[in-house]
PDB file of C-alpha atoms in Angstrom:
ATOM      1  CA  MET A   1     102.015 114.495 121.472  1.00 52.00           C
ATOM      2  CA  THR A   2     102.661 111.834 124.081  1.00 54.00           C
ATOM      3  CA  GLU A   3     105.916 110.900 125.785  1.00 72.00           C
ATOM      4  CA  SER A   4     106.484 108.098 123.277  1.00 94.00           C
ATOM      5  CA  PHE A   5     106.535 110.612 120.401  1.00 95.00           C
ATOM      6  CA  LEU A   6     109.807 110.475 118.474  1.00 95.00           C
ATOM      7  CA  LYS A   7     109.618 112.624 115.355  1.00 95.00           C
ATOM      8  CA  ARG A   8     107.338 114.190 112.721  1.00 97.00           C
ATOM      9  CA  TYR A   9     108.005 114.199 108.986  1.00 97.00           C
ATOM     10  CA  SER A  10     105.863 116.587 106.907  1.00 98.00           C
ATOM     11  CA  PHE A  11     105.285 116.976 103.193  1.00 97.00           C
ATOM     12  CA  ASP A  12     103.484 119.732 101.306  1.00 98.00           C
ATOM     13  CA  ILE A  13     101.092 118.277  98.739  1.00 98.00           C
ATOM     14  CA  VAL A  14     100.036 120.347  95.729  1.00 98.00           C
ATOM     15  CA  ALA A  15      96.576 119.954  94.225  1.00 97.00           C
ATOM     16  CA  ASN A  16      96.479 118.393  90.746  1.00 96.00           C
ATOM     17  CA  ASP A  17     100.245 117.740  90.695  1.00 96.00           C
ATOM     18  CA  PHE A  18     100.196 114.181  89.424  1.00 94.00           C
ATOM     19  CA  ILE A  19     103.921 114.310  88.608  1.00 94.00           C
ATOM     20  CA  ALA A  20     104.921 114.781  92.262  1.00 95.00           C
ATOM     21  CA  ALA A  21     102.053 112.689  93.634  1.00 93.00           C
ATOM     22  CA  GLY A  22     103.379 109.842  95.729  1.00 95.00           C
ATOM     23  CA  LYS A  23     106.732 111.393  96.622  1.00 97.00           C
ATOM     24  CA  GLY A  24     105.768 112.006 100.256  1.00 96.00           C
ATOM     25  CA  SER A  25     104.503 108.469 100.789  1.00 97.00           C
ATOM     26  CA  SER A  26     107.520 107.042  98.953  1.00 97.00           C
ATOM     27  CA  THR A  27     109.836 108.988 101.264  1.00 97.00           C
ATOM     28  CA  ILE A  28     107.938 107.645 104.290  1.00 97.00           C
ATOM     29  CA  LYS A  29     108.268 104.088 102.958  1.00 97.00           C
ATOM     30  CA  ASN A  30     112.037 104.439 102.430  1.00 97.00           C
ATOM     31  CA  LEU A  31     112.473 106.029 105.849  1.00 95.00           C
ATOM     32  CA  LEU A  32     110.694 103.111 107.527  1.00 95.00           C
ATOM     33  CA  LYS A  33     112.790 100.607 105.563  1.00 96.00           C
ATOM     34  CA  SER A  34     115.962 102.302 106.812  1.00 96.00           C
ATOM     35  CA  MET A  35     114.626 102.011 110.369  1.00 94.00           C
ATOM     36  CA  GLY A  36     114.191  98.251 109.997  1.00 95.00           C
ATOM     37  CA  ILE A  37     110.401  98.296 110.390  1.00 95.00           C
ATOM     38  CA  GLU A  38     108.716  94.985 109.518  1.00 96.00           C
ATOM     39  CA  ALA A  39     107.828  94.696 105.811  1.00 97.00           C
ATOM     40  CA  ASN A  40     104.131  93.984 106.443  1.00 96.00           C
ATOM     41  CA  LEU A  41     103.807  97.157 108.510  1.00 96.00           C
ATOM     42  CA  ILE A  42     105.655  99.196 105.888  1.00 97.00           C
ATOM     43  CA  ARG A  43     103.206  97.882 103.276  1.00 97.00           C
ATOM     44  CA  LYS A  44     100.210  99.010 105.340  1.00 97.00           C
ATOM     45  CA  ILE A  45     101.735 102.436 105.998  1.00 97.00           C
ATOM     46  CA  ALA A  46     102.750 102.851 102.345  1.00 97.00           C
ATOM     47  CA  ILE A  47      99.229 102.036 101.143  1.00 97.00           C
ATOM     48  CA  THR A  48      97.497 104.351 103.593  1.00 97.00           C
ATOM     49  CA  SER A  49      99.906 107.261 103.148  1.00 97.00           C
ATOM     50  CA  TYR A  50      99.785 106.954  99.343  1.00 97.00           C
ATOM     51  CA  GLU A  51      95.979 106.902  99.310  1.00 96.00           C
ATOM     52  CA  ALA A  52      95.892 109.925 101.631  1.00 97.00           C
ATOM     53  CA  GLU A  53      98.384 111.799  99.481  1.00 97.00           C
ATOM     54  CA  ILE A  54      96.535 111.044  96.248  1.00 96.00           C
ATOM     55  CA  ASN A  55      93.253 112.167  97.798  1.00 96.00           C
ATOM     56  CA  ILE A  56      94.822 115.545  98.568  1.00 97.00           C
ATOM     57  CA  VAL A  57      96.073 115.820  94.969  1.00 97.00           C
ATOM     58  CA  ILE A  58      92.708 114.850  93.461  1.00 96.00           C
ATOM     59  CA  HIS A  59      90.108 116.348  95.760  1.00 95.00           C
ATOM     60  CA  SER A  60      91.574 119.387  97.525  1.00 96.00           C
ATOM     61  CA  TYR A  61      93.194 122.767  96.965  1.00 97.00           C
ATOM     62  CA  GLY A  62      96.368 121.375  98.541  1.00 98.00           C
ATOM     63  CA  GLY A  63      97.506 120.244 101.932  1.00 98.00           C
ATOM     64  CA  GLN A  64     100.035 118.394 103.997  1.00 98.00           C
ATOM     65  CA  LEU A  65     100.877 114.799 104.769  1.00 98.00           C
ATOM     66  CA  HIS A  66     102.464 114.121 108.146  1.00 98.00           C
ATOM     67  CA  CYS A  67     104.091 110.963 109.442  1.00 97.00           C
ATOM     68  CA  ASP A  68     104.372 110.950 113.231  1.00 97.00           C
ATOM     69  CA  LEU A  69     106.694 108.317 114.671  1.00 96.00           C
ATOM     70  CA  TYR A  70     106.074 106.978 118.158  1.00 96.00           C
ATOM     71  CA  GLU A  71     107.787 104.145 119.985  1.00 94.00           C
ATOM     72  CA  ASP A  72     104.726 101.920 119.548  1.00 95.00           C
ATOM     73  CA  LYS A  73     102.856 103.299 116.535  1.00 96.00           C
ATOM     74  CA  ILE A  74     102.974 105.401 113.388  1.00 96.00           C
ATOM     75  CA  VAL A  75     100.323 108.022 112.770  1.00 98.00           C
ATOM     76  CA  ILE A  76      99.691 109.357 109.284  1.00 98.00           C
ATOM     77  CA  VAL A  77      97.831 112.665 109.251  1.00 98.00           C
ATOM     78  CA  SER A  78      96.432 114.131 106.055  1.00 98.00           C
ATOM     79  CA  GLN A  79      95.218 117.738 106.238  1.00 98.00           C
ATOM     80  CA  ASP A  80      93.873 119.672 103.302  1.00 98.00           C
ATOM     81  CA  THR A  81      92.003 122.784 102.391  1.00 98.00           C
ATOM     82  CA  GLY A  82      89.208 122.382  99.937  1.00 93.00           C
ATOM     83  CA  PRO A  83      85.550 121.703  99.506  1.00 95.00           C
ATOM     84  CA  GLY A  84      85.524 118.831 101.986  1.00 95.00           C
ATOM     85  CA  ILE A  85      83.548 115.607 101.689  1.00 96.00           C
ATOM     86  CA  LYS A  86      79.815 116.168 101.573  1.00 95.00           C
ATOM     87  CA  ASP A  87      78.845 112.640 102.671  1.00 96.00           C
ATOM     88  CA  VAL A  88      81.656 110.921 104.571  1.00 96.00           C
ATOM     89  CA  GLU A  89      79.734 107.665 105.085  1.00 96.00           C
ATOM     90  CA  LEU A  90      79.070 107.372 101.352  1.00 96.00           C
ATOM     91  CA  ALA A  91      82.694 108.246 100.566  1.00 95.00           C
ATOM     92  CA  LEU A  92      83.798 105.290 102.737  1.00 96.00           C
ATOM     93  CA  THR A  93      81.937 102.919 100.390  1.00 96.00           C
ATOM     94  CA  GLU A  94      84.209 100.875  98.110  1.00 96.00           C
ATOM     95  CA  GLY A  95      83.901 102.090  94.522  1.00 95.00           C
ATOM     96  CA  TYR A  96      82.222 105.396  95.327  1.00 94.00           C
ATOM     97  CA  SER A  97      84.136 108.297  93.785  1.00 93.00           C
ATOM     98  CA  THR A  98      83.653 111.963  93.013  1.00 92.00           C
ATOM     99  CA  ALA A  99      86.803 112.092  90.861  1.00 94.00           C
ATOM    100  CA  THR A 100      86.397 113.808  87.519  1.00 93.00           C
ATOM    101  CA  GLU A 101      86.573 111.910  84.249  1.00 94.00           C
ATOM    102  CA  SER A 102      89.968 113.466  83.474  1.00 93.00           C
ATOM    103  CA  VAL A 103      91.346 112.137  86.793  1.00 93.00           C
ATOM    104  CA  ARG A 104      89.939 108.672  86.056  1.00 94.00           C
ATOM    105  CA  GLU A 105      91.586 108.715  82.633  1.00 93.00           C
ATOM    106  CA  LEU A 106      94.912 109.068  84.486  1.00 92.00           C
ATOM    107  CA  GLY A 107      94.152 105.871  86.382  1.00 91.00           C
ATOM    108  CA  PHE A 108      93.074 107.453  89.658  1.00 91.00           C
ATOM    109  CA  GLY A 109      89.708 107.939  91.335  1.00 89.00           C
ATOM    110  CA  ALA A 110      88.508 104.337  91.540  1.00 92.00           C
ATOM    111  CA  GLY A 111      86.814 104.986  94.859  1.00 93.00           C
ATOM    112  CA  MET A 112      89.183 102.845  96.947  1.00 95.00           C
ATOM    113  CA  GLY A 113      91.190 105.570  98.696  1.00 95.00           C
ATOM    114  CA  LEU A 114      89.220 106.007 101.898  1.00 97.00           C
ATOM    115  CA  PRO A 115      88.181 102.319 102.109  1.00 96.00           C
ATOM    116  CA  ASN A 116      91.834 101.253 101.772  1.00 96.00           C
ATOM    117  CA  MET A 117      92.952 103.762 104.405  1.00 97.00           C
ATOM    118  CA  MET A 118      90.336 102.397 106.785  1.00 97.00           C
ATOM    119  CA  LYS A 119      91.080  98.742 105.913  1.00 97.00           C
ATOM    120  CA  TYR A 120      94.825  98.967 106.567  1.00 97.00           C
ATOM    121  CA  SER A 121      94.717 101.103 109.715  1.00 97.00           C
ATOM    122  CA  ASP A 122      94.354 100.095 113.354  1.00 98.00           C
ATOM    123  CA  ASP A 123      92.483 103.315 114.024  1.00 98.00           C
ATOM    124  CA  PHE A 124      90.922 105.623 111.444  1.00 98.00           C
ATOM    125  CA  GLU A 125      89.466 109.072 112.046  1.00 98.00           C
ATOM    126  CA  ILE A 126      88.090 111.514 109.510  1.00 98.00           C
ATOM    127  CA  THR A 127      86.603 114.962 109.877  1.00 98.00           C
ATOM    128  CA  SER A 128      85.469 117.039 106.959  1.00 97.00           C
ATOM    129  CA  SER A 129      83.828 120.406 106.448  1.00 97.00           C
ATOM    130  CA  SER A 130      83.576 123.021 103.732  1.00 96.00           C
ATOM    131  CA  ASP A 131      87.038 124.197 104.824  1.00 96.00           C
ATOM    132  CA  GLY A 132      88.796 120.873 104.235  1.00 97.00           C
ATOM    133  CA  THR A 133      89.392 117.360 105.468  1.00 98.00           C
ATOM    134  CA  VAL A 134      91.600 115.853 108.166  1.00 98.00           C
ATOM    135  CA  ILE A 135      92.318 112.130 108.211  1.00 98.00           C
ATOM    136  CA  LYS A 136      94.233 110.455 111.018  1.00 98.00           C
ATOM    137  CA  ILE A 137      95.460 106.897 110.450  1.00 98.00           C
ATOM    138  CA  THR A 138      97.121 104.968 113.253  1.00 98.00           C
ATOM    139  CA  ILE A 139      99.117 101.806 112.653  1.00 97.00           C
ATOM    140  CA  LEU A 140     100.438  99.964 115.687  1.00 96.00           C
ATOM    141  CA  LEU A 141     103.995  98.646 115.580  1.00 92.00           C
TER     142      LEU A 141
END
């Protein structure tokens, strides 16, 4: 962490828990509102953190969502354990999804999670293996 690092907020995300899904990203959004962050930036952070959280719920065995606050940026880090993403480049394609039919029936798994995270971030990094996936999203303030 650099000198401009202020604070980390972390949330445990449970696989297949669609009742609790979104609580971490909602907490991040409300925290940023209370800090007086510009609405357009909050929107971008809310979208990316929600998509990251939902991806953990849908595609992993569980994980964590972190929100790192810096003086000049916010970094969302999603870390999960699970099967990983076999073809990251393909997974970044809008509309591509490996979500099951039962997940799609709940209204999730449209294949826009990773593309939206990339679209609304200033820097996007993803690493994935058979042990899990780590996504780092940076949004400049």
